[in-house]
Amino acid sequence: MSESPGKEYYDIVSFFPIDKDKFDIDNLKYKDGEFSHICSHIEQKNSLQSETFHIPCMKIATYMRDLENKFPVKDGKKHCIYMNYCINRVVKNNGKKGRNESKLILGYQNLTSELNICKEYIKHMDDDTFNKVQNIHDIYDEHRKFTNMLKSSTQPNCADFKKCIELYGSHKETCAQNTHKDFCEALQKFKEYHLLNMNLIVGKCNYRDVELPSLGLSFGSYHGDREDQVEWDAGNPDEETSHGMETSNRIPLITFSIIFIISFTFFILYKFTPFGLWLFPRIKKMRKIFLNLVGEKDMLKNSEIEELYTNNRAYNIKYNAEEN
């Protein structure tokens, strides 16, 4: 099966910023004079309409300047793929289909050249690819909103996870067709992340309220790098997964260590200290009580079986007599 056009996005969408650091054109702040001259020059050069380009251009330039703080990953290519997705989001909201959308993309290509940031990565995304990437990004964003609510509330509304379930489950038919492998693997990656972090959620919610529906995909199909590990309070979902896996791996080791230390301590006390003289008769007494209880239980069980057999026998005799 050939690689899908959106694979480069699907592979890294789990790294995209969410919550307060995500690209939100409506709430981005900018300084009016900071990038105004650059955006005005590009606007005139490409005959772009000021109302659809000028202010978004200044906001995008401001966000790109702070991109490394908003999206702290080591691989600069991820920055640029994410930024292209963000620019396409603005273009698809502001531009009309066809020529005007292409002109806006060209304008933002000029902007990245002027800023010398991601200048080789800005290109038009087809609607299908864009919508799929946006859907996965929205699922991660909804998950973050939910976990933030869990952390801040003593009485969380676990039903709020329903939106995340609906977004994820809406792709069941798409993945059943087996023609969107890369996209469905990105969804599977989200499910694995959610399951590995379930211990952080089920402490406050019933499992049934936060269970994702099956898309018919095999668990463990995704094997990818998980970078930039942070604690539960931070914003990257992949890091929380790593933290959850480390915790799960530690639990058996800690349990074994505790049992070993307790057993070893009791052996030393029993064998080489007066504690053994005090403990031995008590163990003997407890063993005798236990054996008596087991004996009584067996006797009761045998008595019940014998009574059941007698009743059945009497019933069969009566039944046969009536039949004759």
Coordinates of C-alpha atoms in Angstrom, one line a residue:
M1 CA 0.0 0.0 0.0
S2 CA 1.5 3.4 -1.0
E3 CA 2.2 6.1 1.6
S4 CA -0.7 8.5 2.1
P5 CA -0.3 12.2 1.4
G6 CA -0.9 13.0 5.1
K7 CA 1.6 10.5 6.6
E8 CA 4.1 13.2 7.6
Y9 CA 1.4 14.8 9.6
Y10 CA -0.2 11.7 11.0
D11 CA 3.2 10.5 12.3
I12 CA 3.7 13.6 14.5
V13 CA 0.3 15.0 15.2
S14 CA 0.6 13.6 18.8
F15 CA 3.4 16.1 19.3
F16 CA 1.4 19.1 18.2
P17 CA 0.9 21.7 21.0
I18 CA -2.5 21.5 22.8
D19 CA -4.2 23.5 25.5
K20 CA -2.7 27.0 26.0
D21 CA 0.2 26.6 23.7
K22 CA -1.7 25.5 20.6
F23 CA -2.1 27.9 17.6
D24 CA -5.3 29.8 18.1
I25 CA -5.6 32.6 15.6
D26 CA -8.6 34.2 17.4
N27 CA -6.7 34.6 20.7
L28 CA -3.2 35.3 19.5
K29 CA -1.8 38.7 20.6
Y30 CA 0.4 40.8 18.4
K31 CA 2.1 44.2 18.4
D32 CA 0.6 46.4 15.6
G33 CA 3.9 47.8 14.3
E34 CA 6.2 44.8 14.8
F35 CA 5.5 42.9 11.5
S36 CA 3.1 45.3 9.8
H37 CA 5.6 46.5 7.2
I38 CA 6.5 42.9 6.1
C39 CA 2.9 41.9 5.9
S40 CA 1.9 45.0 4.0
H41 CA 4.7 44.4 1.4
I42 CA 3.6 40.8 0.9
E43 CA 0.0 41.9 0.6
Q44 CA 0.7 44.4 -2.2
K45 CA 3.1 42.1 -3.9
N46 CA 0.5 39.3 -4.2
S47 CA -2.6 41.5 -4.6
L48 CA -4.1 40.1 -1.4
Q49 CA -7.1 41.5 0.4
S50 CA -6.1 43.3 3.6
E51 CA -9.1 42.0 5.6
T52 CA -8.2 38.3 5.0
F53 CA -4.4 38.6 5.2
H54 CA -2.9 41.5 7.1
I55 CA -3.8 40.8 10.7
P56 CA -3.5 37.0 10.4
C57 CA -0.1 37.6 8.8
M58 CA 1.1 39.6 11.9
K59 CA -0.3 37.0 14.3
I60 CA 1.4 34.1 12.4
A61 CA 4.7 36.0 12.3
T62 CA 4.5 36.5 16.1
Y63 CA 3.7 32.9 16.8
M64 CA 6.5 31.7 14.5
R65 CA 9.0 33.8 16.3
D66 CA 8.0 32.1 19.6
L67 CA 7.5 28.7 18.1
E68 CA 10.4 27.0 19.9
N69 CA 8.9 28.0 23.2
K70 CA 5.4 27.0 22.2
F71 CA 6.5 23.7 20.6
P72 CA 9.6 22.5 22.4
V73 CA 10.8 19.6 20.4
K74 CA 14.4 18.9 19.2
D75 CA 13.5 18.1 15.6
G76 CA 13.0 21.4 13.7
K77 CA 11.1 19.6 10.9
K78 CA 8.3 19.0 13.3
H79 CA 8.0 22.7 14.0
C80 CA 7.6 23.4 10.3
I81 CA 5.1 20.6 9.6
Y82 CA 3.0 21.9 12.5
M83 CA 3.3 25.5 11.2
N84 CA 2.2 24.5 7.8
Y85 CA -0.9 22.8 9.3
C86 CA -1.6 26.0 11.3
I87 CA -1.3 28.3 8.2
N88 CA -3.6 26.0 6.2
R89 CA -6.1 26.2 9.0
V90 CA -6.1 30.0 8.7
V91 CA -6.2 29.9 4.9
K92 CA -9.1 27.5 4.8
N93 CA -11.1 29.7 7.2
N94 CA -10.2 33.0 5.5
G95 CA -9.8 32.1 1.9
K96 CA -12.2 31.1 -0.8
K97 CA -11.8 27.8 -2.6
G98 CA -9.6 27.9 -5.7
R99 CA -7.4 30.7 -6.7
N100 CA -7.7 32.9 -3.6
E101 CA -6.6 30.0 -1.3
S102 CA -3.6 29.4 -3.5
K103 CA -2.7 33.1 -3.4
L104 CA -2.9 33.1 0.4
I105 CA -0.6 30.1 0.6
L106 CA 1.9 32.0 -1.7
G107 CA 1.7 35.0 0.6
Y108 CA 2.6 32.9 3.6
Q109 CA 5.4 31.3 1.7
N110 CA 6.8 34.8 1.2
L111 CA 6.4 35.5 4.9
T112 CA 8.4 32.5 5.9
S113 CA 11.1 33.5 3.4
E114 CA 11.2 37.0 4.9
L115 CA 11.5 35.5 8.5
N116 CA 13.8 32.7 7.3
I117 CA 11.7 30.2 9.2
C118 CA 10.3 27.0 7.6
K119 CA 10.6 28.6 4.2
E120 CA 10.7 25.2 2.4
Y121 CA 7.7 23.6 4.2
I122 CA 4.7 25.9 3.5
K123 CA 2.4 24.3 1.0
H124 CA -1.2 23.7 0.3
M125 CA -2.9 20.8 2.1
D126 CA -5.8 19.0 0.4
D127 CA -9.1 19.1 2.3
D128 CA -9.2 15.4 3.2
T129 CA -5.7 15.4 4.7
F130 CA -6.3 18.6 6.5
N131 CA -9.6 17.4 8.0
K132 CA -8.1 14.1 9.2
V133 CA -5.1 15.9 10.9
Q134 CA -7.5 18.4 12.5
N135 CA -9.7 15.6 13.8
I136 CA -6.8 13.8 15.5
H137 CA -5.4 17.1 16.9
D138 CA -8.9 17.9 18.3
I139 CA -9.1 14.5 20.0
Y140 CA -5.8 15.2 21.8
D141 CA -7.0 18.7 22.7
E142 CA -10.3 17.4 24.2
H143 CA -8.3 14.7 26.1
R144 CA -6.2 17.5 27.6
K145 CA -9.2 19.6 28.6
F146 CA -10.7 16.5 30.3
T147 CA -7.5 15.7 32.3
N148 CA -7.1 19.3 33.3
M149 CA -10.6 19.2 34.7
L150 CA -9.8 16.0 36.6
K151 CA -6.8 17.6 38.2
S152 CA -8.7 20.8 39.2
S153 CA -12.0 19.3 40.4
T154 CA -12.8 17.3 43.5
Q155 CA -16.1 16.2 41.9
P156 CA -15.3 15.8 38.2
N157 CA -18.0 15.3 35.5
C158 CA -16.8 12.2 33.9
A159 CA -19.5 12.4 31.2
D160 CA -17.4 15.3 29.7
F161 CA -15.2 12.6 28.1
K162 CA -18.1 11.8 25.8
K163 CA -17.0 14.4 23.3
C164 CA -13.6 12.7 23.0
I165 CA -15.3 9.3 22.6
E166 CA -17.5 10.6 19.8
L167 CA -14.6 12.2 18.0
Y168 CA -12.6 9.0 18.1
G169 CA -15.6 6.7 17.3
S170 CA -16.7 8.8 14.3
H171 CA -13.8 7.2 12.3
K172 CA -15.0 3.6 12.7
E173 CA -16.2 3.2 9.2
T174 CA -13.2 4.9 7.7
C175 CA -10.8 2.5 9.4
A176 CA -13.0 -0.5 8.6
Q177 CA -12.3 0.1 4.9
N178 CA -8.6 -0.7 5.4
T179 CA -7.7 2.1 2.9
H180 CA -6.4 4.7 5.4
K181 CA -3.7 2.8 7.2
D182 CA -1.5 5.8 8.2
F183 CA -4.5 7.8 9.5
C184 CA -5.9 4.8 11.5
E185 CA -2.5 4.1 13.0
A186 CA -2.4 7.7 14.3
L187 CA -5.8 7.0 15.9
Q188 CA -4.5 3.8 17.4
K189 CA -1.5 5.7 18.8
F190 CA -4.0 7.9 20.6
K191 CA -5.8 4.9 22.0
E192 CA -2.6 3.4 23.3
Y193 CA -1.7 6.7 24.9
H194 CA -5.1 6.8 26.6
L195 CA -4.9 3.2 27.8
L196 CA -1.4 3.6 29.2
N197 CA -2.5 6.7 31.1
M198 CA -5.8 5.1 32.3
N199 CA -4.4 4.8 35.9
L200 CA -4.4 8.6 36.0
I201 CA -8.1 8.8 35.1
V202 CA -9.9 5.8 36.7
G203 CA -9.0 7.1 40.1
K204 CA -11.8 9.6 39.6
C205 CA -14.0 8.1 36.9
N206 CA -15.7 4.8 36.2
Y207 CA -13.9 2.9 33.5
R208 CA -17.0 2.6 31.4
D209 CA -17.3 6.4 31.2
V210 CA -13.8 6.8 29.7
E211 CA -13.6 3.6 27.5
L212 CA -12.9 4.3 23.8
P213 CA -14.8 2.3 21.2
S214 CA -13.1 -0.3 19.1
L215 CA -12.1 0.6 15.6
G216 CA -11.1 -2.9 14.7
L217 CA -7.4 -2.2 14.9
S218 CA -4.8 -4.4 16.5
F219 CA -3.3 -3.1 19.8
G220 CA 0.4 -2.3 19.7
S221 CA 0.5 -1.6 15.9
Y222 CA 2.3 1.7 16.4
H223 CA 5.9 1.8 17.4
G224 CA 7.3 5.4 17.4
D225 CA 9.7 7.7 19.2
R226 CA 8.4 9.4 22.3
E227 CA 10.3 12.6 23.0
D228 CA 10.5 15.5 25.4
Q229 CA 9.3 13.6 28.5
V230 CA 7.7 15.8 31.1
E231 CA 5.5 15.2 34.2
W232 CA 1.7 15.0 34.5
D233 CA 1.4 18.8 34.8
A234 CA 2.9 19.5 31.4
G235 CA 1.3 19.5 27.9
N236 CA 2.7 16.7 25.8
P237 CA 0.6 13.5 25.8
D238 CA 3.5 11.3 24.8
E239 CA 5.4 12.2 27.9
E240 CA 2.5 11.2 30.1
T241 CA 2.5 7.8 28.4
S242 CA 6.2 7.4 29.2
H243 CA 5.6 8.4 32.8
G244 CA 2.8 5.8 33.0
M245 CA 5.0 3.0 31.6
E246 CA 7.8 3.8 34.1
T247 CA 5.3 3.6 37.0
S248 CA 3.9 0.3 35.8
N249 CA 7.4 -1.2 35.5
R250 CA 8.3 -0.1 39.0
I251 CA 5.3 -1.6 40.8
P252 CA 6.3 -5.3 40.5
L253 CA 9.9 -4.6 41.5
I254 CA 8.8 -2.6 44.6
T255 CA 6.3 -5.4 45.6
F256 CA 8.9 -8.1 45.2
S257 CA 11.5 -6.1 47.3
I258 CA 9.1 -5.5 50.1
I259 CA 8.1 -9.2 50.3
F260 CA 11.7 -10.3 50.2
I261 CA 12.8 -7.9 53.0
I262 CA 9.9 -8.9 55.2
S263 CA 10.5 -12.7 54.7
F264 CA 14.2 -12.4 55.3
T265 CA 13.7 -10.3 58.5
F266 CA 11.2 -12.8 59.9
F267 CA 13.6 -15.7 59.2
I268 CA 16.5 -14.0 61.1
L269 CA 14.2 -13.2 64.0
Y270 CA 12.8 -16.7 64.2
K271 CA 16.1 -18.5 63.9
F272 CA 18.5 -16.4 65.9
T273 CA 16.5 -14.4 68.5
P274 CA 14.1 -15.3 71.4
F275 CA 11.3 -14.1 69.0
G276 CA 11.3 -17.6 67.6
L277 CA 10.5 -19.2 71.0
W278 CA 7.6 -16.8 71.3
L279 CA 6.4 -17.2 67.7
F280 CA 6.6 -21.1 67.3
P281 CA 3.7 -22.1 69.7
R282 CA 1.5 -19.4 68.3
I283 CA 2.1 -20.7 64.7
K284 CA 1.3 -24.2 65.9
K285 CA -1.9 -23.1 67.5
M286 CA -3.0 -21.1 64.4
R287 CA -2.2 -24.2 62.2
K288 CA -4.4 -26.4 64.5
I289 CA -7.3 -23.9 64.3
F290 CA -7.0 -23.8 60.5
L291 CA -7.0 -27.6 60.1
N292 CA -10.1 -27.8 62.4
L293 CA -11.9 -25.2 60.2
V294 CA -11.0 -27.1 57.1
G295 CA -12.2 -30.4 58.6
E296 CA -15.5 -28.8 59.7
K297 CA -16.0 -27.3 56.2
D298 CA -15.4 -30.7 54.5
M299 CA -17.8 -32.4 56.9
L300 CA -20.5 -29.7 56.2
K301 CA -19.9 -30.1 52.5
N302 CA -20.2 -33.9 52.7
S303 CA -23.4 -33.6 54.8
E304 CA -24.9 -31.2 52.2
I305 CA -24.1 -33.6 49.3
E306 CA -25.5 -36.6 51.2
E307 CA -28.7 -34.6 52.0
L308 CA -29.0 -33.5 48.3
Y309 CA -28.6 -37.1 47.2
T310 CA -31.2 -38.4 49.6
N311 CA -33.7 -35.7 48.4
N312 CA -33.1 -36.5 44.8
R313 CA -33.5 -40.3 45.5
A314 CA -36.8 -39.7 47.3
Y315 CA -38.0 -37.4 44.4
N316 CA -37.1 -40.1 41.8
I317 CA -39.0 -42.8 43.7
K318 CA -42.0 -40.6 44.0
Y319 CA -41.9 -39.6 40.3
N320 CA -41.5 -43.2 39.1
A321 CA -44.4 -44.4 41.4
E322 CA -46.7 -41.7 39.9
E323 CA -45.6 -42.5 36.4
N324 CA -46.6 -46.2 36.9

